[in-house]
N, CA, C and O of each residue as an XYZ file, in Angstrom:
884
protein
N     -40.165    -58.559     -6.502
C     -38.977    -58.291     -5.685
C     -39.004    -56.841     -5.205
O     -38.655    -56.531     -4.066
N     -39.444    -55.940     -6.144
C     -39.501    -54.531     -5.781
C     -40.503    -54.311     -4.655
O     -40.260    -53.505     -3.756
N     -41.670    -55.048     -4.699
C     -42.665    -54.917     -3.640
C     -42.109    -55.418     -2.307
O     -42.337    -54.817     -1.257
N     -41.375    -56.532     -2.370
C     -40.803    -57.094     -1.145
C     -39.809    -56.113     -0.545
O     -39.769    -55.929      0.671
N     -39.010    -55.486     -1.393
C     -38.034    -54.514     -0.913
C     -38.741    -53.328     -0.256
O     -38.315    -52.848      0.794
N     -39.829    -52.859     -0.884
C     -40.568    -51.734     -0.335
C     -41.160    -52.070      1.027
O     -41.096    -51.264      1.954
N     -41.739    -53.269      1.145
C     -42.345    -53.692      2.413
C     -41.279    -53.803      3.501
O     -41.484    -53.391      4.643
N     -40.138    -54.369      3.117
C     -39.058    -54.511      4.087
C     -38.573    -53.136      4.555
O     -38.279    -52.944      5.735
N     -38.494    -52.195      3.636
C     -38.060    -50.840      3.978
C     -39.028    -50.178      4.950
O     -38.616    -49.504      5.894
N     -40.338    -50.383      4.703
C     -41.352    -49.798      5.572
C     -41.258    -50.371      6.985
O     -41.355    -49.637      7.968
N     -41.066    -51.704      7.078
C     -40.973    -52.345      8.397
C     -39.769    -51.809      9.160
O     -39.871    -51.490     10.344
N     -38.625    -51.708      8.478
C     -37.422    -51.188      9.126
C     -37.636    -49.754      9.589
O     -37.200    -49.367     10.673
N     -38.317    -48.967      8.749
C     -38.576    -47.560      9.085
C     -39.454    -47.446     10.329
O     -39.190    -46.617     11.200
N     -40.504    -48.280     10.417
C     -41.423    -48.239     11.560
C     -40.700    -48.632     12.844
O     -40.864    -47.990     13.882
N     -39.895    -49.696     12.761
C     -39.165    -50.152     13.947
C     -38.172    -49.099     14.403
O     -38.001    -48.874     15.601
N     -37.523    -48.462     13.456
C     -36.523    -47.464     13.804
C     -37.150    -46.238     14.448
O     -36.552    -45.617     15.327
N     -38.335    -45.895     14.016
C     -38.986    -44.687     14.515
C     -39.807    -44.927     15.779
O     -40.202    -43.971     16.446
N     -40.065    -46.173     16.111
C     -40.868    -46.471     17.303
C     -40.103    -46.078     18.544
O     -38.881    -46.220     18.588
N     -40.819    -45.572     19.585
C     -40.142    -45.200     20.830
C     -39.510    -46.420     21.478
O     -40.127    -47.483     21.558
N     -38.285    -46.262     21.937
C     -37.547    -47.362     22.533
C     -37.501    -47.189     24.046
O     -37.246    -46.088     24.535
N     -37.746    -48.262     24.792
C     -37.629    -48.256     26.248
C     -36.206    -48.650     26.616
O     -35.840    -49.824     26.572
N     -35.426    -47.669     26.970
C     -34.029    -47.920     27.291
C     -33.853    -47.825     28.799
O     -34.131    -46.782     29.391
N     -33.409    -48.871     29.406
C     -33.191    -48.888     30.847
C     -31.803    -48.343     31.146
O     -30.792    -48.861     30.671
N     -31.784    -47.297     31.936
C     -30.517    -46.698     32.324
C     -30.344    -46.908     33.815
O     -31.160    -46.435     34.605
N     -29.311    -47.598     34.203
C     -29.077    -47.854     35.617
C     -28.663    -46.572     36.327
O     -27.720    -45.897     35.913
N     -29.389    -46.238     37.418
C     -29.080    -45.048     38.192
C     -28.764    -45.478     39.618
O     -29.586    -46.111     40.282
N     -27.579    -45.133     40.080
C     -27.213    -45.422     41.462
C     -27.925    -44.410     42.361
O     -27.698    -43.205     42.256
N     -28.785    -44.915     43.243
C     -29.555    -44.033     44.118
C     -28.989    -44.091     45.534
O     -28.659    -45.162     46.044
N     -28.886    -42.954     46.136
C     -28.395    -42.880     47.511
C     -29.548    -43.196     48.456
O     -30.560    -42.495     48.459
N     -29.400    -44.233     49.245
C     -30.436    -44.623     50.201
C     -30.236    -43.836     51.491
O     -29.172    -43.887     52.108
N     -31.270    -43.113     51.883
C     -31.244    -42.338     53.122
C     -32.279    -42.923     54.070
O     -33.466    -42.974     53.746
N     -31.837    -43.358     55.226
C     -32.743    -43.976     56.187
C     -33.216    -42.938     57.191
O     -32.462    -42.055     57.597
N     -34.486    -43.061     57.585
C     -35.072    -42.106     58.526
C     -35.760    -42.856     59.663
O     -36.476    -43.834     59.446
N     -35.527    -42.377     60.860
C     -36.213    -42.897     62.054
C     -37.157    -41.808     62.544
O     -36.766    -40.643     62.631
N     -38.396    -42.173     62.865
C     -39.366    -41.216     63.394
C     -40.040    -41.822     64.619
O     -40.513    -42.957     64.575
N     -40.083    -41.059     65.717
C     -40.792    -41.559     66.888
C     -42.298    -41.418     66.667
O     -42.733    -40.873     65.653
N     -43.091    -41.912     67.621
C     -44.549    -41.967     67.425
C     -45.176    -40.580     67.365
O     -46.313    -40.437     66.914
N     -44.454    -39.559     67.812
C     -45.005    -38.208     67.785
C     -44.659    -37.470     66.495
O     -45.300    -36.476     66.156
N     -43.654    -37.950     65.783
C     -43.138    -37.232     64.619
C     -43.533    -37.857     63.289
O     -43.081    -37.407     62.237
N     -44.369    -38.888     63.324
C     -44.709    -39.612     62.094
C     -45.433    -38.745     61.067
O     -45.372    -39.021     59.869
N     -46.115    -37.704     61.528
C     -46.849    -36.855     60.583
C     -45.915    -36.086     59.653
O     -46.352    -35.574     58.622
N     -44.637    -36.000     60.006
C     -43.682    -35.297     59.148
C     -43.181    -36.175     58.005
O     -42.565    -35.672     57.066
N     -43.437    -37.475     58.074
C     -42.890    -38.403     57.074
C     -43.435    -38.172     55.662
O     -42.643    -38.157     54.720
N     -44.755    -37.989     55.464
C     -45.233    -37.775     54.087
C     -44.552    -36.595     53.395
O     -44.219    -36.675     52.213
N     -44.345    -35.508     54.124
C     -43.671    -34.349     53.531
C     -42.218    -34.672     53.217
O     -41.685    -34.210     52.209
N     -41.573    -35.461     54.073
C     -40.180    -35.834     53.822
C     -40.067    -36.735     52.593
O     -39.142    -36.585     51.794
N     -41.010    -37.675     52.439
C     -41.017    -38.530     51.248
C     -41.254    -37.690     49.988
O     -40.653    -37.943     48.943
N     -42.129    -36.697     50.097
C     -42.394    -35.832     48.946
C     -41.134    -35.058     48.554
O     -40.866    -34.856     47.370
N     -40.368    -34.630     49.551
C     -39.111    -33.931     49.268
C     -38.127    -34.870     48.565
O     -37.439    -34.467     47.628
N     -38.067    -36.110     49.018
C     -37.139    -37.077     48.432
C     -37.510    -37.397     46.985
O     -36.629    -37.633     46.158
N     -38.806    -37.408     46.677
C     -39.250    -37.736     45.320
C     -38.829    -36.680     44.300
O     -38.792    -36.953     43.100
N     -38.516    -35.496     44.769
C     -38.076    -34.441     43.851
C     -36.644    -34.672     43.373
O     -36.200    -34.063     42.400
N     -35.935    -35.547     44.061
C     -34.547    -35.847     43.682
C     -34.455    -37.311     43.282
O     -34.392    -38.173     44.159
N     -34.446    -37.625     41.986
C     -34.463    -39.021     41.526
C     -33.243    -39.817     41.958
O     -33.255    -41.046     41.887
N     -32.184    -39.139     42.406
C     -30.993    -39.874     42.831
C     -31.071    -40.311     44.294
O     -30.168    -40.975     44.801
N     -32.179    -39.925     44.978
C     -32.327    -40.261     46.390
C     -33.436    -41.282     46.590
O     -34.437    -41.268     45.874
N     -33.259    -42.163     47.560
C     -34.265    -43.140     47.931
C     -34.402    -43.116     49.445
O     -33.454    -43.430     50.165
N     -35.575    -42.747     49.921
C     -35.815    -42.632     51.359
C     -36.397    -43.937     51.888
O     -37.325    -44.494     51.302
N     -35.852    -44.413     52.988
C     -36.298    -45.673     53.584
C     -36.427    -45.495     55.090
O     -35.512    -44.996     55.746
N     -37.565    -45.904     55.631
C     -37.774    -45.781     57.079
C     -37.124    -46.958     57.803
O     -37.148    -48.087     57.312
N     -36.550    -46.689     58.964
C     -35.911    -47.737     59.754
C     -36.358    -47.641     61.210
O     -36.546    -46.538     61.724
N     -36.531    -48.788     61.883
C     -36.853    -48.759     63.316
C     -35.607    -48.637     64.184
O     -35.707    -48.522     65.406
N     -34.436    -48.660     63.558
C     -33.165    -48.630     64.281
C     -32.622    -47.209     64.310
O     -32.098    -46.717     63.310
N     -32.745    -46.560     65.440
C     -32.328    -45.162     65.536
C     -30.829    -45.003     65.345
O     -30.369    -43.966     64.867
N     -30.062    -46.029     65.719
C     -28.602    -45.931     65.641
C     -28.081    -45.919     64.209
O     -26.992    -45.406     63.952
N     -28.847    -46.480     63.273
C     -28.384    -46.548     61.890
C     -29.057    -45.501     60.996
O     -28.812    -45.473     59.790
N     -29.888    -44.655     61.566
C     -30.653    -43.700     60.766
C     -29.794    -42.518     60.329
O     -28.959    -42.024     61.087
N     -30.016    -42.072     59.089
C     -29.368    -40.860     58.587
C     -30.097    -39.599     59.033
O     -29.493    -38.538     59.193
N     -31.406    -39.733     59.230
C     -32.225    -38.626     59.733
C     -33.045    -39.159     60.907
O     -33.684    -40.205     60.793
N     -33.030    -38.454     62.021
C     -33.780    -38.866     63.214
C     -34.798    -37.787     63.526
O     -34.433    -36.646     63.809
N     -36.073    -38.142     63.474
C     -37.151    -37.218     63.794
C     -37.692    -37.561     65.176
O     -38.176    -38.669     65.408
N     -37.605    -36.601     66.090
C     -38.046    -36.828     67.468
C     -38.694    -35.563     68.010
O     -38.415    -34.449     67.565
N     -39.573    -35.775     68.989
C     -40.172    -34.630     69.656
C     -39.249    -34.108     70.753
O     -39.339    -32.944     71.146
N     -38.369    -34.964     71.242
C     -37.389    -34.555     72.247
C     -36.010    -34.981     71.768
O     -35.883    -36.017     71.117
N     -34.975    -34.209     72.073
C     -33.629    -34.585     71.614
C     -33.138    -35.846     72.303
O     -33.456    -36.108     73.463
N     -32.357    -36.619     71.566
C     -31.746    -37.816     72.125
C     -30.542    -37.387     72.958
O     -29.585    -36.838     72.413
N     -30.574    -37.629     74.282
C     -29.460    -37.159     75.126
C     -28.129    -37.801     74.776
O     -27.077    -37.253     75.104
N     -28.154    -38.952     74.119
C     -26.906    -39.618     73.774
C     -26.358    -39.226     72.417
O     -25.362    -39.789     71.962
N     -27.003    -38.259     71.763
C     -26.610    -37.882     70.410
C     -26.159    -36.432     70.405
O     -26.945    -35.532     70.700
N     -24.896    -36.203     70.071
C     -24.357    -34.844     70.022
C     -24.263    -34.407     68.566
O     -23.268    -34.669     67.890
N     -25.288    -33.751     68.103
C     -25.320    -33.284     66.725
C     -26.249    -32.090     66.638
O     -27.028    -31.838     67.557
N     -26.172    -31.355     65.545
C     -27.032    -30.198     65.358
C     -28.476    -30.639     65.188
O     -28.759    -31.630     64.514
N     -29.389    -29.893     65.808
C     -30.809    -30.193     65.714
C     -31.488    -29.122     64.870
O     -31.183    -27.935     64.988
N     -32.415    -29.556     64.014
C     -33.157    -28.638     63.153
C     -34.645    -28.794     63.445
O     -35.162    -29.910     63.448
N     -35.329    -27.691     63.688
C     -36.778    -27.764     63.890
C     -37.467    -27.847     62.539
O     -37.241    -27.014     61.662
N     -38.324    -28.877     62.378
C     -39.004    -29.077     61.092
C     -40.517    -28.951     61.208
O     -41.212    -28.886     60.195
N     -41.032    -28.917     62.431
C     -42.483    -28.780     62.629
C     -42.705    -28.499     64.102
O     -41.747    -28.375     64.865
N     -43.957    -28.398     64.506
C     -44.287    -28.251     65.908
C     -45.644    -28.885     66.182
O     -46.494    -28.993     65.298
N     -45.821    -29.300     67.431
C     -47.048    -29.976     67.833
C     -47.610    -29.282     69.066
O     -46.892    -29.052     70.040
N     -48.883    -28.952     69.019
C     -49.548    -28.394     70.200
C     -50.229    -29.524     70.967
O     -50.964    -30.325     70.389
N     -49.980    -29.579     72.261
C     -50.623    -30.556     73.126
C     -51.727    -29.872     73.920
O     -51.559    -28.761     74.423
N     -52.866    -30.566     74.021
C     -54.015    -30.019     74.750
C     -54.423    -31.010     75.833
O     -54.188    -32.212     75.716
N     -55.032    -30.490     76.878
C     -55.504    -31.325     77.972
C     -56.855    -31.913     77.578
O     -57.805    -31.179     77.303
N     -56.932    -33.235     77.554
C     -58.125    -33.910     77.033
C     -58.787    -34.758     78.109
O     -58.119    -35.403     78.917
N     -60.117    -34.741     78.100
C     -60.911    -35.573     79.003
C     -62.067    -36.173     78.218
O     -62.352    -35.767     77.092
N     -62.723    -37.141     78.831
C     -63.892    -37.759     78.226
C     -65.061    -36.777     78.252
O     -65.148    -35.928     79.139
N     -65.951    -36.899     77.281
C     -67.067    -35.963     77.163
C     -68.009    -36.033     78.363
O     -68.760    -35.089     78.607
N     -67.980    -37.134     79.117
C     -68.848    -37.261     80.291
C     -68.332    -36.479     81.493
O     -69.054    -36.290     82.472
N     -67.099    -36.030     81.421
C     -66.522    -35.257     82.518
C     -67.082    -33.835     82.477
O     -66.953    -33.162     81.454
N     -67.711    -33.354     83.581
C     -68.363    -32.046     83.542
C     -67.452    -30.877     83.903
O     -67.922    -29.740     83.935
N     -66.182    -31.105     84.173
C     -65.305    -30.018     84.578
C     -65.176    -28.980     83.472
O     -65.221    -29.306     82.285
N     -65.016    -27.725     83.882
C     -64.930    -26.634     82.908
C     -63.514    -26.124     82.731
O     -63.259    -25.314     81.839
N     -62.594    -26.579     83.558
C     -61.211    -26.131     83.410
C     -60.360    -26.550     84.596
O     -60.880    -26.854     85.669
N     -59.040    -26.564     84.395
C     -58.088    -26.873     85.456
C     -56.960    -25.854     85.422
O     -56.648    -25.283     84.376
N     -56.357    -25.637     86.576
C     -55.215    -24.736     86.667
C     -53.924    -25.544     86.593
O     -53.931    -26.771     86.686
N     -52.837    -24.837     86.426
C     -51.535    -25.506     86.433
C     -51.298    -26.199     87.770
O     -50.733    -27.292     87.817
N     -51.728    -25.568     88.846
C     -51.574    -26.172     90.175
C     -52.359    -27.476     90.277
O     -51.882    -28.445     90.867
N     -53.569    -27.503     89.700
C     -54.375    -28.733     89.715
C     -53.658    -29.851     88.961
O     -53.600    -30.985     89.435
N     -53.112    -29.531     87.788
C     -52.414    -30.538     86.987
C     -51.193    -31.061     87.723
O     -50.935    -32.264     87.723
N     -50.442    -30.168     88.347
C     -49.271    -30.601     89.109
C     -49.666    -31.521     90.252
O     -48.959    -32.484     90.548
N     -50.809    -31.228     90.908
C     -51.276    -32.065     92.006
C     -51.716    -33.443     91.505
O     -51.471    -34.455     92.161
N     -52.366    -33.474     90.340
C     -52.788    -34.754     89.760
C     -51.562    -35.554     89.327
O     -51.486    -36.760     89.561
N     -50.611    -34.881     88.699
C     -49.424    -35.554     88.195
C     -48.592    -36.153     89.331
O     -48.052    -37.251     89.193
N     -48.491    -35.450     90.428
C     -47.678    -35.922     91.548
C     -48.403    -36.947     92.408
O     -47.774    -37.635     93.212
N     -49.736    -37.058     92.248
C     -50.504    -38.011     93.035
C     -51.151    -37.400     94.268
O     -51.822    -38.105     95.022
N     -50.963    -36.097     94.491
C     -51.597    -35.459     95.660
C     -53.100    -35.319     95.452
O     -53.861    -35.305     96.419
N     -53.524    -35.216     94.218
C     -54.943    -35.156     93.884
C     -55.257    -36.397     93.054
O     -54.817    -36.515     91.910
N     -56.014    -37.313     93.631
C     -56.198    -38.620     92.988
C     -57.656    -39.040     92.856
O     -57.951    -40.127     92.360
N     -58.577    -38.169     93.304
C     -59.998    -38.490     93.221
C     -60.731    -37.302     92.631
O     -60.464    -36.152     92.981
N     -61.670    -37.595     91.723
C     -62.405    -36.502     91.082
C     -63.257    -35.720     92.074
O     -63.615    -34.573     91.806
N     -63.582    -36.313     93.199
C     -64.353    -35.601     94.234
C     -63.570    -34.398     94.759
O     -64.166    -33.415     95.197
N     -62.247    -34.472     94.716
C     -61.425    -33.344     95.148
C     -61.569    -32.141     94.221
O     -61.181    -31.024     94.563
N     -62.130    -32.388     93.050
C     -62.374    -31.314     92.083
C     -63.861    -31.029     91.908
O     -64.270    -30.320     90.988
N     -64.665    -31.597     92.813
C     -66.105    -31.303     92.808
C     -66.929    -32.175     91.902
O     -68.034    -31.795     91.515
N     -66.407    -33.368     91.545
C     -67.172    -34.266     90.678
C     -67.408    -35.588     91.388
O     -67.494    -35.607     92.616
N     -67.516    -36.687     90.665
C     -67.811    -38.003     91.245
C     -66.732    -38.451     92.229
O     -65.577    -38.032     92.156
N     -67.148    -39.310     93.144
C     -66.199    -39.980     94.022
C     -65.626    -41.165     93.239
O     -66.068    -42.305     93.385
N     -64.648    -40.865     92.420
C     -64.049    -41.865     91.532
C     -62.584    -41.510     91.325
O     -62.229    -40.332     91.349
N     -61.719    -42.513     91.120
C     -60.290    -42.226     90.949
C     -60.006    -41.475     89.655
O     -60.663    -41.677     88.634
N     -59.007    -40.603     89.732
C     -58.520    -39.921     88.536
C     -57.603    -40.887     87.788
O     -56.605    -41.356     88.333
N     -57.946    -41.174     86.555
C     -57.113    -42.051     85.732
C     -56.196    -41.173     84.878
O     -56.528    -40.803     83.752
N     -55.044    -40.857     85.444
C     -54.068    -40.020     84.744
C     -53.275    -40.867     83.750
O     -52.757    -41.929     84.096
N     -53.189    -40.379     82.505
C     -52.403    -41.053     81.476
C     -51.177    -40.214     81.155
O     -51.272    -39.007     80.932
N     -50.022    -40.876     81.135
C     -48.763    -40.225     80.773
C     -48.116    -41.040     79.656
O     -48.616    -42.096     79.267
N     -46.993    -40.528     79.148
C     -46.289    -41.232     78.076
C     -45.104    -42.016     78.648
O     -44.699    -41.819     79.794
N     -44.570    -42.898     77.827
C     -43.406    -43.691     78.200
C     -42.289    -42.744     78.677
O     -41.928    -41.811     77.960
N     -41.741    -42.979     79.882
C     -40.684    -42.093     80.392
C     -39.502    -41.937     79.432
O     -38.836    -40.902     79.442
N     -39.231    -42.955     78.601
C     -38.085    -42.888     77.688
C     -38.249    -41.797     76.626
O     -37.263    -41.360     76.033
N     -39.485    -41.358     76.383
C     -39.687    -40.293     75.402
C     -39.214    -38.951     75.931
O     -38.933    -38.045     75.146
N     -39.121    -38.804     77.253
C     -38.750    -37.523     77.844
C     -39.854    -36.497     77.774
O     -39.647    -35.336     78.125
N     -41.034    -36.913     77.322
C     -42.118    -35.974     77.072
C     -42.838    -35.530     78.346
O     -43.302    -34.392     78.430
N     -42.933    -36.409     79.322
C     -43.686    -36.074     80.535
C     -43.113    -34.839     81.227
O     -43.855    -33.977     81.699
N     -41.784    -34.766     81.279
C     -41.167    -33.615     81.915
C     -41.411    -32.320     81.161
O     -41.515    -31.254     81.768
N     -41.503    -32.408     79.828
C     -41.765    -31.215     79.027
C     -43.197    -30.731     79.203
O     -43.460    -29.530     79.140
N     -44.119    -31.653     79.423
C     -45.530    -31.284     79.558
C     -45.886    -30.918     80.995
O     -46.491    -29.879     81.259
N     -45.496    -31.799     81.918
C     -45.914    -31.622     83.304
C     -44.891    -30.878     84.156
O     -45.213    -30.434     85.258
N     -43.687    -30.740     83.669
C     -42.644    -30.148     84.483
C     -41.827    -31.236     85.161
O     -42.124    -32.421     85.007
N     -40.795    -30.844     85.914
C     -39.916    -31.827     86.551
C     -40.651    -32.653     87.607
O     -41.686    -32.243     88.132
N     -40.104    -33.796     87.897
C     -40.700    -34.678     88.904
C     -41.202    -35.966     88.299
O     -41.365    -36.074     87.083
N     -41.447    -36.939     89.147
C     -41.932    -38.236     88.704
C     -43.452    -38.260     88.754
O     -44.053    -37.655     89.641
N     -44.084    -38.961     87.800
C     -45.548    -39.055     87.833
C     -46.013    -39.924     88.994
O     -45.249    -40.713     89.550
N     -47.274    -39.762     89.344
C     -47.885    -40.579     90.389
C     -47.737    -42.066     90.066
O     -47.760    -42.468     88.902
N     -47.584    -42.868     91.112
C     -47.495    -44.319     90.910
C     -48.806    -44.883     90.365
O     -48.845    -46.018     89.888
N     -49.877    -44.094     90.436
C     -51.179    -44.521     89.926
C     -51.354    -44.196     88.440
O     -52.329    -44.617     87.818
N     -50.405    -43.449     87.879
C     -50.543    -43.038     86.477
C     -50.457    -44.246     85.548
O     -49.711    -45.193     85.800
N     -51.228    -44.193     84.482
C     -51.206    -45.233     83.455
C     -50.333    -44.747     82.301
O     -50.253    -43.548     82.033
N     -49.689    -45.679     81.631
C     -48.716    -45.323     80.598
C     -49.240    -45.655     79.208
O     -49.670    -46.777     78.942
N     -49.198    -44.660     78.326
C     -49.588    -44.844     76.930
C     -48.333    -44.886     76.070
O     -47.425    -44.075     76.249
N     -48.283    -45.832     75.136
C     -47.124    -45.990     74.268
C     -47.145    -45.048     73.074
O     -46.136    -44.891     72.386
N     -48.295    -44.419     72.825
C     -48.414    -43.527     71.674
C     -49.584    -42.586     71.902
O     -50.433    -42.854     72.752
N     -49.645    -41.475     71.150
C     -50.808    -40.589     71.260
C     -52.123    -41.306     70.942
O     -53.147    -41.026     71.565
N     -52.098    -42.226     69.980
C     -53.331    -42.940     69.635
C     -53.804    -43.814     70.789
O     -55.004    -43.924     71.042
N     -52.850    -44.439     71.493
C     -53.217    -45.272     72.638
C     -53.839    -44.418     73.735
O     -54.803    -44.835     74.378
N     -53.292    -43.225     73.952
C     -53.871    -42.340     74.961
C     -55.242    -41.843     74.517
O     -56.168    -41.759     75.323
N     -55.370    -41.517     73.240
C     -56.672    -41.071     72.725
C     -57.729    -42.139     72.947
O     -58.831    -41.840     73.407
N     -57.398    -43.381     72.622
C     -58.365    -44.467     72.779
C     -58.733    -44.677     74.247
O     -59.879    -44.996     74.565
N     -57.758    -44.498     75.138
C     -58.037    -44.661     76.568
C     -59.016    -43.597     77.047
O     -59.942    -43.901     77.799
N     -58.819    -42.358     76.619
C     -59.710    -41.271     77.041
C     -61.079    -41.418     76.391
O     -62.096    -41.085     77.000
N     -61.108    -41.914     75.159
C     -62.384    -42.142     74.478
C     -63.288    -43.091     75.262
O     -64.508    -42.930     75.273
N     -62.683    -44.073     75.912
C     -63.451    -45.152     76.519
C     -63.542    -45.094     78.038
O     -64.076    -46.014     78.659
N     -63.031    -44.033     78.642
C     -63.006    -43.953     80.100
C     -63.414    -42.558     80.561
O     -62.664    -41.608     80.337
N     -64.586    -42.397     81.202
C     -65.025    -41.068     81.636
C     -64.138    -40.448     82.702
O     -64.190    -39.236     82.915
N     -63.326    -41.251     83.375
C     -62.475    -40.738     84.453
C     -61.023    -40.551     84.020
O     -60.155    -40.320     84.861
N     -60.752    -40.647     82.735
C     -59.391    -40.516     82.218
C     -59.065    -39.057     81.914
O     -59.951    -38.247     81.640
N     -57.774    -38.743     81.970
C     -57.290    -37.410     81.628
C     -55.854    -37.533     81.135
O     -55.094    -38.356     81.645
N     -55.479    -36.731     80.158
C     -54.112    -36.766     79.646
C     -53.919    -35.699     78.582
O     -54.878    -35.059     78.150
N     -52.682    -35.515     78.168
C     -52.363    -34.533     77.133
C     -52.236    -35.232     75.782
O     -51.553    -36.248     75.647
N     -52.908    -34.662     74.789
C     -52.912    -35.225     73.443
C     -52.463    -34.173     72.424
O     -52.728    -32.984     72.607
N     -51.787    -34.600     71.353
C     -51.610    -33.676     70.232
C     -52.987    -33.205     69.765
O     -53.917    -34.006     69.665
N     -53.118    -31.934     69.484
C     -54.438    -31.380     69.194
C     -55.139    -32.101     68.054
O     -56.365    -32.210     68.062
N     -54.380    -32.602     67.062
C     -55.014    -33.280     65.925
C     -55.739    -34.551     66.357
O     -56.696    -34.969     65.706
N     -55.285    -35.173     67.463
C     -55.903    -36.417     67.917
C     -57.291    -36.179     68.523
O     -58.040    -37.131     68.741
N     -57.630    -34.939     68.790
C     -58.938    -34.631     69.371
C     -59.958    -34.220     68.309
O     -61.143    -34.074     68.610
N     -59.504    -34.036     67.081
C     -60.407    -33.594     66.022
C     -61.425    -34.679     65.690
O     -61.084    -35.855     65.561
N     -62.667    -34.265     65.555
C     -63.760    -35.152     65.145
C     -63.907    -36.377     66.075
O     -64.386    -37.428     65.650
N     -63.495    -36.231     67.334
C     -63.693    -37.294     68.313
C     -64.831    -36.873     69.242
O     -64.642    -36.033     70.121
N     -65.999    -37.453     69.047
C     -67.178    -37.006     69.773
C     -67.096    -37.276     71.268
O     -67.731    -36.572     72.053
N     -66.333    -38.276     71.676
C     -66.256    -38.625     73.092
C     -65.095    -37.952     73.814
O     -64.840    -38.241     74.983
N     -64.389    -37.054     73.120
C     -63.279    -36.341     73.737
C     -63.551    -34.849     73.697
O     -64.022    -34.308     72.696
N     -63.244    -34.196     74.812
C     -63.332    -32.742     74.828
C     -62.015    -32.163     75.353
O     -61.319    -32.783     76.156
N     -61.698    -30.971     74.881
C     -60.500    -30.282     75.337
C     -60.856    -29.485     76.580
O     -61.798    -28.694     76.578
N     -60.094    -29.703     77.635
C     -60.343    -29.008     78.894
C     -59.510    -27.727     78.922
O     -58.287    -27.781     78.797
N     -60.162    -26.585     79.083
C     -59.397    -25.327     79.142
C     -58.306    -25.391     80.215
O     -58.512    -25.902     81.316
N     -57.155    -24.861     79.855
C     -55.972    -24.988     80.694
C     -55.194    -23.685     80.585
O     -55.113    -23.109     79.500
N     -54.621    -23.206     81.689
C     -54.005    -21.873     81.676
C     -52.551    -21.875     81.196
O     -51.756    -21.023     81.592
N     -52.219    -22.838     80.342
C     -50.872    -22.884     79.798
C     -50.924    -23.456     78.389
O     -51.610    -24.448     78.139
N     -50.196    -22.827     77.471
C     -50.142    -23.311     76.095
C     -48.888    -24.155     75.935
O     -47.788    -23.704     76.253
N     -49.048    -25.387     75.440
C     -47.915    -26.301     75.304
C     -47.706    -26.607     73.828
O     -48.481    -27.339     73.214
N     -46.653    -26.036     73.276
C     -46.280    -26.271     71.880
C     -44.829    -26.745     71.863
O     -43.933    -26.042     72.331
N     -44.608    -27.931     71.325
C     -43.271    -28.530     71.317
C     -42.768    -28.697     69.886
O     -43.555    -29.001     68.989
N     -41.475    -28.504     69.659
C     -40.924    -28.624     68.303
C     -40.636    -30.075     67.925
O     -40.205    -30.871     68.759
N     -40.878    -30.407     66.661
C     -40.404    -31.668     66.089
C     -39.000    -31.400     65.576
O     -38.788    -30.491     64.774
N     -38.035    -32.199     66.043
C     -36.634    -31.952     65.754
C     -36.073    -33.003     64.798
O     -36.435    -34.178     64.863
N     -35.193    -32.564     63.921
C     -34.476    -33.478     63.027
C     -33.007    -33.441     63.402
O     -32.384    -32.380     63.429
N     -32.460    -34.619     63.691
C     -31.036    -34.745     63.967
C     -30.379    -35.466     62.802
O     -30.928    -36.428     62.266
N     -29.202    -34.998     62.415
C     -28.479    -35.582     61.285
C     -27.090    -35.981     61.766
O     -26.194    -35.139     61.824
N     -26.895    -37.252     62.112
C     -25.573    -37.689     62.581
C     -24.460    -37.431     61.572
O     -23.352    -37.050     61.950
N     -24.753    -37.638     60.288
C     -23.760    -37.415     59.229
C     -24.304    -36.326     58.317
O     -25.250    -36.558     57.565
N     -23.712    -35.139     58.381
C     -24.270    -33.990     57.668
C     -23.886    -34.012     56.189
O     -23.160    -33.147     55.698
N     -24.394    -35.022     55.504
C     -24.228    -35.149     54.059
C     -25.043    -34.044     53.372
O     -26.155    -33.747     53.810
N     -24.509    -33.425     52.298
C     -25.235    -32.331     51.626
C     -26.634    -32.726     51.163
O     -27.563    -31.926     51.272
N     -26.802    -33.955     50.644
C     -28.127    -34.391     50.200
C     -29.102    -34.512     51.369
O     -30.282    -34.189     51.239
N     -28.600    -34.977     52.505
C     -29.454    -35.101     53.682
C     -29.828    -33.720     54.220
O     -30.972    -33.484     54.606
N     -28.872    -32.831     54.240
C     -29.155    -31.463     54.673
C     -30.200    -30.808     53.770
O     -31.068    -30.075     54.244
N     -30.109    -31.077     52.477
C     -31.079    -30.516     51.535
C     -32.477    -31.059     51.789
O     -33.461    -30.329     51.673
N     -32.568    -32.348     52.139
C     -33.871    -32.939     52.465
C     -34.497    -32.272     53.669
O     -35.682    -31.942     53.656
N     -33.705    -32.071     54.713
C     -34.214    -31.442     55.926
C     -34.601    -29.984     55.648
O     -35.603    -29.496     56.170
N     -33.816    -29.301     54.836
C     -34.156    -27.930     54.474
C     -35.477    -27.876     53.726
O     -36.282    -26.970     53.942
N     -35.698    -28.845     52.847
C     -36.978    -28.947     52.129
C     -38.124    -29.155     53.108
O     -39.196    -28.570     52.954
N     -37.894    -29.992     54.116
C     -38.942    -30.297     55.099
C     -39.281    -29.055     55.919
O     -40.430    -28.859     56.315
N     -38.282    -28.226     56.167
C     -38.531    -27.006     56.931
C     -39.384    -26.016     56.157
O     -39.685    -24.934     56.662
């Protein structure tokens, strides 16, 4: 009986001292974020900021109207709220590696954009059409890059920087502006010297300036 008591005591002692997995329910604040195709590179840093606060849960949404944080390269004209710069993107003039041009002026770009210059022969190269690539007008980006005015009716539209990169990769007569990172390690793309530096801010809009959301954006900055 004494042995049984001793064994029972040991078992109770081991169970009592063993680490216990106790589940504690934590109410987490879900913060939704919308990012346009130009601002997606800011998302990993934003998720890293959210992971530092266990009470926060970051979730991406395609619905800009329901987002707590809106990341855009251009401000939403229908949204009246404070904007915070969280990053910046440099755009470079990109052409296919088969294009022998050594540079273009701002006047040349304006002529190509407006459609007054539409053949590479006008620039001393092949007798072939200039395949100008622009972005979706809804992004508001074309005006920031090319200046005011409508693009040529011959311009082709890219839905994202990657789509424009792929178009220039596969077309010797293509030309367009790309985020500089999209040209890295691309053997079929070259940056064409241009007499203007284009650097645009990535903006964060916060419709509801909740302290936790403000802290996330501050972390991202």
